[in-house]
Amino acid sequence: MEAQPRRRRWPIVAGGVAAFTAVAAAAAQLAFAATLFSDNFEDGDTGGWSKSGGTWAVVSDGSKVLSQSSSGSENAREFAGDAGWTNYTVSARVKPASIGSGGHAALLARASSSTTFYRLALLSGSVQLQAVNSGSVTVLGQVSRTVSTGTWYTLSLSVSGSTIAGSVDGTSVGSATNSSVAKGRIGVQTVYAAAAFDDVTVSDTAGPTPTTTGPGSTASPTKSPTPTPTPTPTGTGGGGSTPTGAWPTSTGSVTVSGTISVSGTLDGGLKRYCCIGDGGQSESQDPMFELADGATLKNVIIGSPAGDGVHCLGRCTIQNVWWEDVGEDAATFLGTSGGDSYVIGGGARSATDKVFQHNGNGTVHISDFYASGIGKLYRGCGNCTNHYERHVVVDNVLLVSTKYVVGINTNWGDTATLTRVVVQSSSGIHICAEYTGVAKGSEPKYLGDGQGDGHCNFSASDITYK
């Protein structure tokens, strides 16, 4: 139902100039409040939302509402918005139809994955403000309250820096400091409950109104700053142009007799570095390059055999690097302190298994990259000794004769975001394969290919087949 505008009447008080100044200041603050996203579902569909579990539909309940009707669903979610959103307030009306034992209906903010977010939850006898990190719940605030089925409640959840606050029907549930989730989308959720949701609104009072980007939504709130990679030299790729598969010409050669440790930046000037290892699939081989936290490797052609390729011990940038024959893995990301690593430009040939292996945590960004004759472009480890939530962002890549674009583990909260992916001569390719991660020594179970489910985030238009 469309919300009707409220008429606000300012009281006349003594001290006209002071009163006028106060009113003008308040009005100025209101003028900068921006509605960044809103959906009242009156269009009858869930365009802009991605489902993960449950039975969701837009139904009539006085007005059109989003309903999750399966009260036995263990974890039903719908997500919307931008993964880069940071500081905002999300509000919604929520009407539980049933709440089972241990169940709730909730509003989510900063959902960085399907199992990591902040949550304001209606339980049967209370309302809780929670931080959820890979499924582990920390209660940040709580008020005792009878939550009745068939009754609408207005939930409001604010995230600003490390301050997290929630309210129900205007009454504070709590405000706390928590830094477990820095950014993420909005969402609605039921756990062993059925509920209806309506009038979902995201607002940002920190800046001007953004430009509209689509029906029912607008541009993202302020995003966290992203580390700026070193620009690639002109003509060497990795500057955002569409990959063509053209291989660079070596400017010289470097003989490698053992692992090269890099801290800071190593610019190879497009020399060919060779060789190490036996070209086989053994992961016990030494890497050719080992990058310290924050290091950059750029403008290098890696000859064959390349051993275990490149090891990133923390956050790293791999820019305009070319693997003649991958052998085992082109690069393995091992950092466990979170953060972002970047592969920008470059290319790889002949990876029987994976090009990029993600054993640590954090997010790997792959852009402007070319690969040919590979098994997988990216795989989040499904049976490493330590289990993490991992994320990959793939943009503007050309993949020839490829079996899989990415493989992720849904039970650990992994996500993949794919845009501008071109696949060529890749019959039967798996775009986003979902697995159940397992303990070391076991083999991950393939669940199927996902799309728009909160784990595999892309649409059909993001993939081009040639």
Coordinates of C-alpha atoms in Angstrom, one line a residue, residues 189-437:
Q189 CA 14.2 -14.0 6.6
T190 CA 12.1 -16.7 8.3
V191 CA 13.4 -19.7 10.3
Y192 CA 10.7 -22.3 11.1
A193 CA 8.1 -19.5 10.6
A194 CA 5.8 -18.2 8.0
A195 CA 5.4 -14.4 7.5
A196 CA 4.5 -11.5 5.2
F197 CA 6.8 -8.5 4.5
D198 CA 5.8 -5.2 3.0
D199 CA 7.0 -1.6 2.6
V200 CA 10.8 -2.4 2.6
T201 CA 12.7 0.8 2.5
V202 CA 16.5 1.6 2.7
S203 CA 17.5 5.2 3.5
D204 CA 20.9 6.9 3.8
T205 CA 21.0 10.3 5.6
A206 CA 24.7 10.8 4.9
G207 CA 24.6 12.1 1.4
P208 CA 22.5 13.5 -1.5
T209 CA 19.9 11.5 -3.4
P210 CA 21.5 9.1 -5.8
T211 CA 20.6 8.4 -9.4
T212 CA 17.9 5.8 -10.0
T213 CA 19.2 2.6 -11.4
G214 CA 16.1 0.5 -11.9
P215 CA 12.5 -0.1 -11.1
G216 CA 11.9 0.0 -7.3
S217 CA 15.5 0.7 -6.5
T218 CA 18.2 3.3 -6.6
A219 CA 21.9 3.5 -6.6
S220 CA 23.9 2.1 -3.7
P221 CA 24.6 3.9 -0.5
T222 CA 28.2 5.0 0.3
K223 CA 30.5 2.2 -0.4
S224 CA 33.6 1.2 1.5
P225 CA 36.8 2.4 -0.2
T226 CA 38.4 -0.3 -2.3
P227 CA 42.2 -0.5 -2.6
T228 CA 43.2 0.9 -5.9
P229 CA 45.5 -1.5 -7.8
T230 CA 48.6 -0.1 -9.5
P231 CA 47.7 0.9 -13.1
T232 CA 48.8 -1.5 -15.8
P233 CA 51.3 -0.2 -18.4
T234 CA 49.7 0.9 -21.6
G235 CA 49.1 -1.9 -24.1
T236 CA 49.6 -4.8 -21.7
G237 CA 46.0 -5.5 -20.8
G238 CA 44.3 -5.3 -17.5
G239 CA 43.1 -1.8 -17.9
G240 CA 39.4 -2.7 -18.3
S241 CA 39.4 -3.5 -22.0
T242 CA 37.7 -6.6 -23.2
P243 CA 40.2 -9.6 -23.2
T244 CA 41.1 -10.9 -26.6
G245 CA 43.4 -13.8 -25.9
A246 CA 46.3 -12.1 -27.5
W247 CA 49.5 -13.4 -25.8
P248 CA 52.2 -10.9 -24.9
T249 CA 55.7 -11.1 -26.3
S250 CA 58.5 -11.7 -23.8
T251 CA 61.0 -8.9 -23.3
G252 CA 63.7 -11.2 -21.9
S253 CA 64.2 -14.2 -19.6
V254 CA 64.9 -14.8 -16.0
T255 CA 66.2 -18.2 -14.7
V256 CA 64.4 -19.3 -11.6
S257 CA 66.1 -21.8 -9.3
G258 CA 63.8 -21.5 -6.2
T259 CA 60.9 -19.6 -4.8
I260 CA 61.1 -15.8 -5.3
S261 CA 59.8 -14.0 -2.2
V262 CA 58.0 -10.6 -2.9
S263 CA 57.2 -7.9 -0.4
G264 CA 56.2 -4.5 -1.9
T265 CA 56.1 -4.7 -5.7
L266 CA 57.9 -6.8 -8.2
D267 CA 57.5 -5.5 -11.8
G268 CA 58.9 -8.0 -14.2
G269 CA 58.8 -5.8 -17.2
L270 CA 57.1 -8.7 -19.1
K271 CA 60.2 -10.9 -18.8
R272 CA 59.6 -14.7 -18.9
Y273 CA 60.4 -16.4 -15.6
C274 CA 61.3 -20.1 -15.8
C275 CA 61.2 -22.7 -14.5
I276 CA 60.5 -24.7 -11.3
G277 CA 58.8 -28.0 -10.4
D278 CA 57.9 -30.8 -12.7
G279 CA 54.7 -29.5 -14.3
G280 CA 52.6 -32.1 -12.5
Q281 CA 49.5 -31.8 -10.3
S282 CA 51.2 -32.3 -6.9
E283 CA 50.4 -29.5 -4.5
S284 CA 53.6 -30.2 -2.6
Q285 CA 55.6 -28.4 -5.2
D286 CA 57.2 -25.1 -4.3
P287 CA 55.6 -21.9 -5.7
M288 CA 57.6 -19.8 -8.2
F289 CA 56.5 -16.6 -6.4
E290 CA 55.5 -16.1 -2.8
L291 CA 53.7 -12.8 -2.1
A292 CA 53.7 -11.2 1.4
D293 CA 50.6 -9.5 2.7
G294 CA 50.0 -6.4 0.6
A295 CA 52.5 -7.4 -2.1
T296 CA 52.0 -6.8 -5.9
L297 CA 53.4 -9.0 -8.7
K298 CA 53.0 -7.4 -12.1
N299 CA 54.1 -7.7 -15.8
V300 CA 55.4 -11.2 -15.6
I301 CA 55.2 -14.2 -18.0
I302 CA 55.5 -17.5 -16.1
G303 CA 57.1 -20.2 -18.1
S304 CA 56.4 -24.0 -17.8
P305 CA 56.9 -25.8 -15.5
A306 CA 55.7 -23.2 -13.0
G307 CA 55.6 -25.4 -9.8
D308 CA 52.7 -24.4 -7.7
G309 CA 52.5 -21.0 -9.3
V310 CA 52.0 -18.0 -7.1
H311 CA 51.2 -18.1 -3.4
C312 CA 49.5 -15.1 -1.7
L313 CA 50.1 -15.2 2.0
G314 CA 47.7 -12.4 2.7
R315 CA 46.1 -9.7 0.6
C316 CA 47.8 -9.3 -2.8
T317 CA 47.6 -8.0 -6.3
I318 CA 48.5 -10.0 -9.3
Q319 CA 48.5 -7.7 -12.3
N320 CA 49.1 -8.5 -16.0
V321 CA 50.7 -11.9 -15.2
W322 CA 50.6 -14.7 -17.8
W323 CA 50.9 -18.5 -17.2
E324 CA 52.1 -20.4 -20.3
D325 CA 51.0 -23.7 -18.7
V326 CA 49.4 -23.7 -15.3
G327 CA 50.2 -27.2 -14.3
E328 CA 48.7 -27.4 -10.7
D329 CA 47.3 -24.0 -9.8
A330 CA 48.2 -20.6 -11.2
A331 CA 47.8 -18.9 -7.9
T332 CA 46.7 -19.9 -4.4
F333 CA 45.2 -17.4 -1.9
L334 CA 46.2 -18.4 1.6
G335 CA 45.5 -15.3 3.7
T336 CA 43.3 -15.8 6.8
S337 CA 42.9 -12.2 8.0
G338 CA 40.2 -11.3 5.5
G339 CA 40.4 -8.4 3.0
D340 CA 40.6 -8.3 -0.7
S341 CA 43.0 -9.7 -3.3
Y342 CA 43.0 -8.8 -6.9
V343 CA 43.8 -10.5 -10.2
I344 CA 43.8 -7.8 -12.9
G345 CA 44.5 -8.6 -16.5
G346 CA 46.8 -11.4 -17.7
G347 CA 45.9 -14.9 -18.7
A348 CA 46.5 -18.6 -18.3
R349 CA 46.6 -21.7 -20.5
S350 CA 46.3 -25.4 -19.8
A351 CA 45.0 -25.8 -16.2
T352 CA 43.9 -29.5 -15.9
D353 CA 42.1 -28.5 -12.7
K354 CA 42.0 -24.9 -11.3
V355 CA 43.5 -21.6 -12.3
F356 CA 42.8 -19.8 -8.9
Q357 CA 42.6 -21.8 -5.7
H358 CA 41.2 -20.0 -2.6
N359 CA 42.2 -21.7 0.6
G360 CA 42.1 -18.8 3.0
N361 CA 39.2 -16.3 3.6
G362 CA 38.3 -12.9 2.3
T363 CA 37.4 -11.9 -1.3
V364 CA 39.2 -12.6 -4.5
H365 CA 38.5 -10.2 -7.4
I366 CA 39.3 -11.5 -10.9
S367 CA 38.9 -9.0 -13.8
D368 CA 40.0 -8.5 -17.4
F369 CA 41.4 -12.0 -17.5
Y370 CA 41.8 -14.6 -20.3
A371 CA 42.0 -18.3 -19.9
S372 CA 42.0 -21.3 -22.3
G373 CA 41.9 -25.0 -21.8
I374 CA 41.1 -25.0 -18.1
G375 CA 39.1 -27.0 -15.6
K376 CA 37.9 -24.2 -13.3
L377 CA 38.7 -20.5 -13.3
Y378 CA 38.2 -20.3 -9.5
R379 CA 37.5 -22.8 -6.7
G380 CA 36.9 -22.1 -3.0
C381 CA 38.6 -25.0 -1.2
G382 CA 36.0 -27.6 -0.2
N383 CA 38.2 -29.9 1.9
C384 CA 41.0 -27.8 3.4
T385 CA 42.1 -28.3 7.0
N386 CA 40.4 -25.0 8.0
H387 CA 37.0 -24.0 6.8
Y388 CA 36.2 -20.3 5.9
E389 CA 33.6 -18.2 4.3
R390 CA 35.0 -17.2 0.9
H391 CA 33.9 -14.8 -1.8
V392 CA 34.8 -14.2 -5.4
V393 CA 34.0 -11.4 -7.8
V394 CA 34.5 -12.1 -11.5
D395 CA 34.2 -9.3 -14.1
N396 CA 35.1 -9.0 -17.8
V397 CA 36.7 -12.4 -18.5
L398 CA 37.1 -14.4 -21.7
L399 CA 37.1 -18.2 -21.1
V400 CA 37.9 -20.6 -23.9
S401 CA 37.4 -24.4 -23.6
T402 CA 36.5 -24.1 -19.9
K403 CA 34.6 -26.7 -17.8
Y404 CA 33.6 -24.5 -14.8
V405 CA 33.7 -20.7 -14.2
V406 CA 33.6 -20.9 -10.4
G407 CA 33.0 -23.5 -7.7
I408 CA 31.9 -22.4 -4.1
N409 CA 30.7 -24.1 -0.9
T410 CA 27.2 -23.0 0.1
N411 CA 27.3 -24.5 3.6
W412 CA 30.1 -22.2 4.5
G413 CA 28.4 -19.1 3.2
D414 CA 30.5 -18.7 0.0
T415 CA 29.3 -16.2 -2.7
A416 CA 30.2 -15.6 -6.3
T417 CA 29.3 -12.4 -8.2
L418 CA 29.7 -12.7 -11.9
T419 CA 29.4 -10.0 -14.6
R420 CA 30.6 -9.7 -18.2
V421 CA 31.7 -13.4 -18.5
V422 CA 32.3 -14.5 -22.1
V423 CA 32.6 -18.3 -22.7
Q424 CA 33.8 -19.7 -26.0
S425 CA 33.9 -23.3 -27.3
S426 CA 32.8 -24.4 -23.8
S427 CA 30.0 -26.9 -24.4
G428 CA 28.3 -27.9 -21.2
I429 CA 30.1 -25.4 -19.0
H430 CA 29.1 -25.0 -15.4
I431 CA 28.9 -21.3 -14.6
C432 CA 28.6 -21.4 -10.8
A433 CA 28.9 -24.9 -9.3
E434 CA 27.7 -25.2 -5.7
Y435 CA 29.2 -27.8 -3.3
T436 CA 28.9 -28.9 0.3
G437 CA 32.3 -28.3 1.9

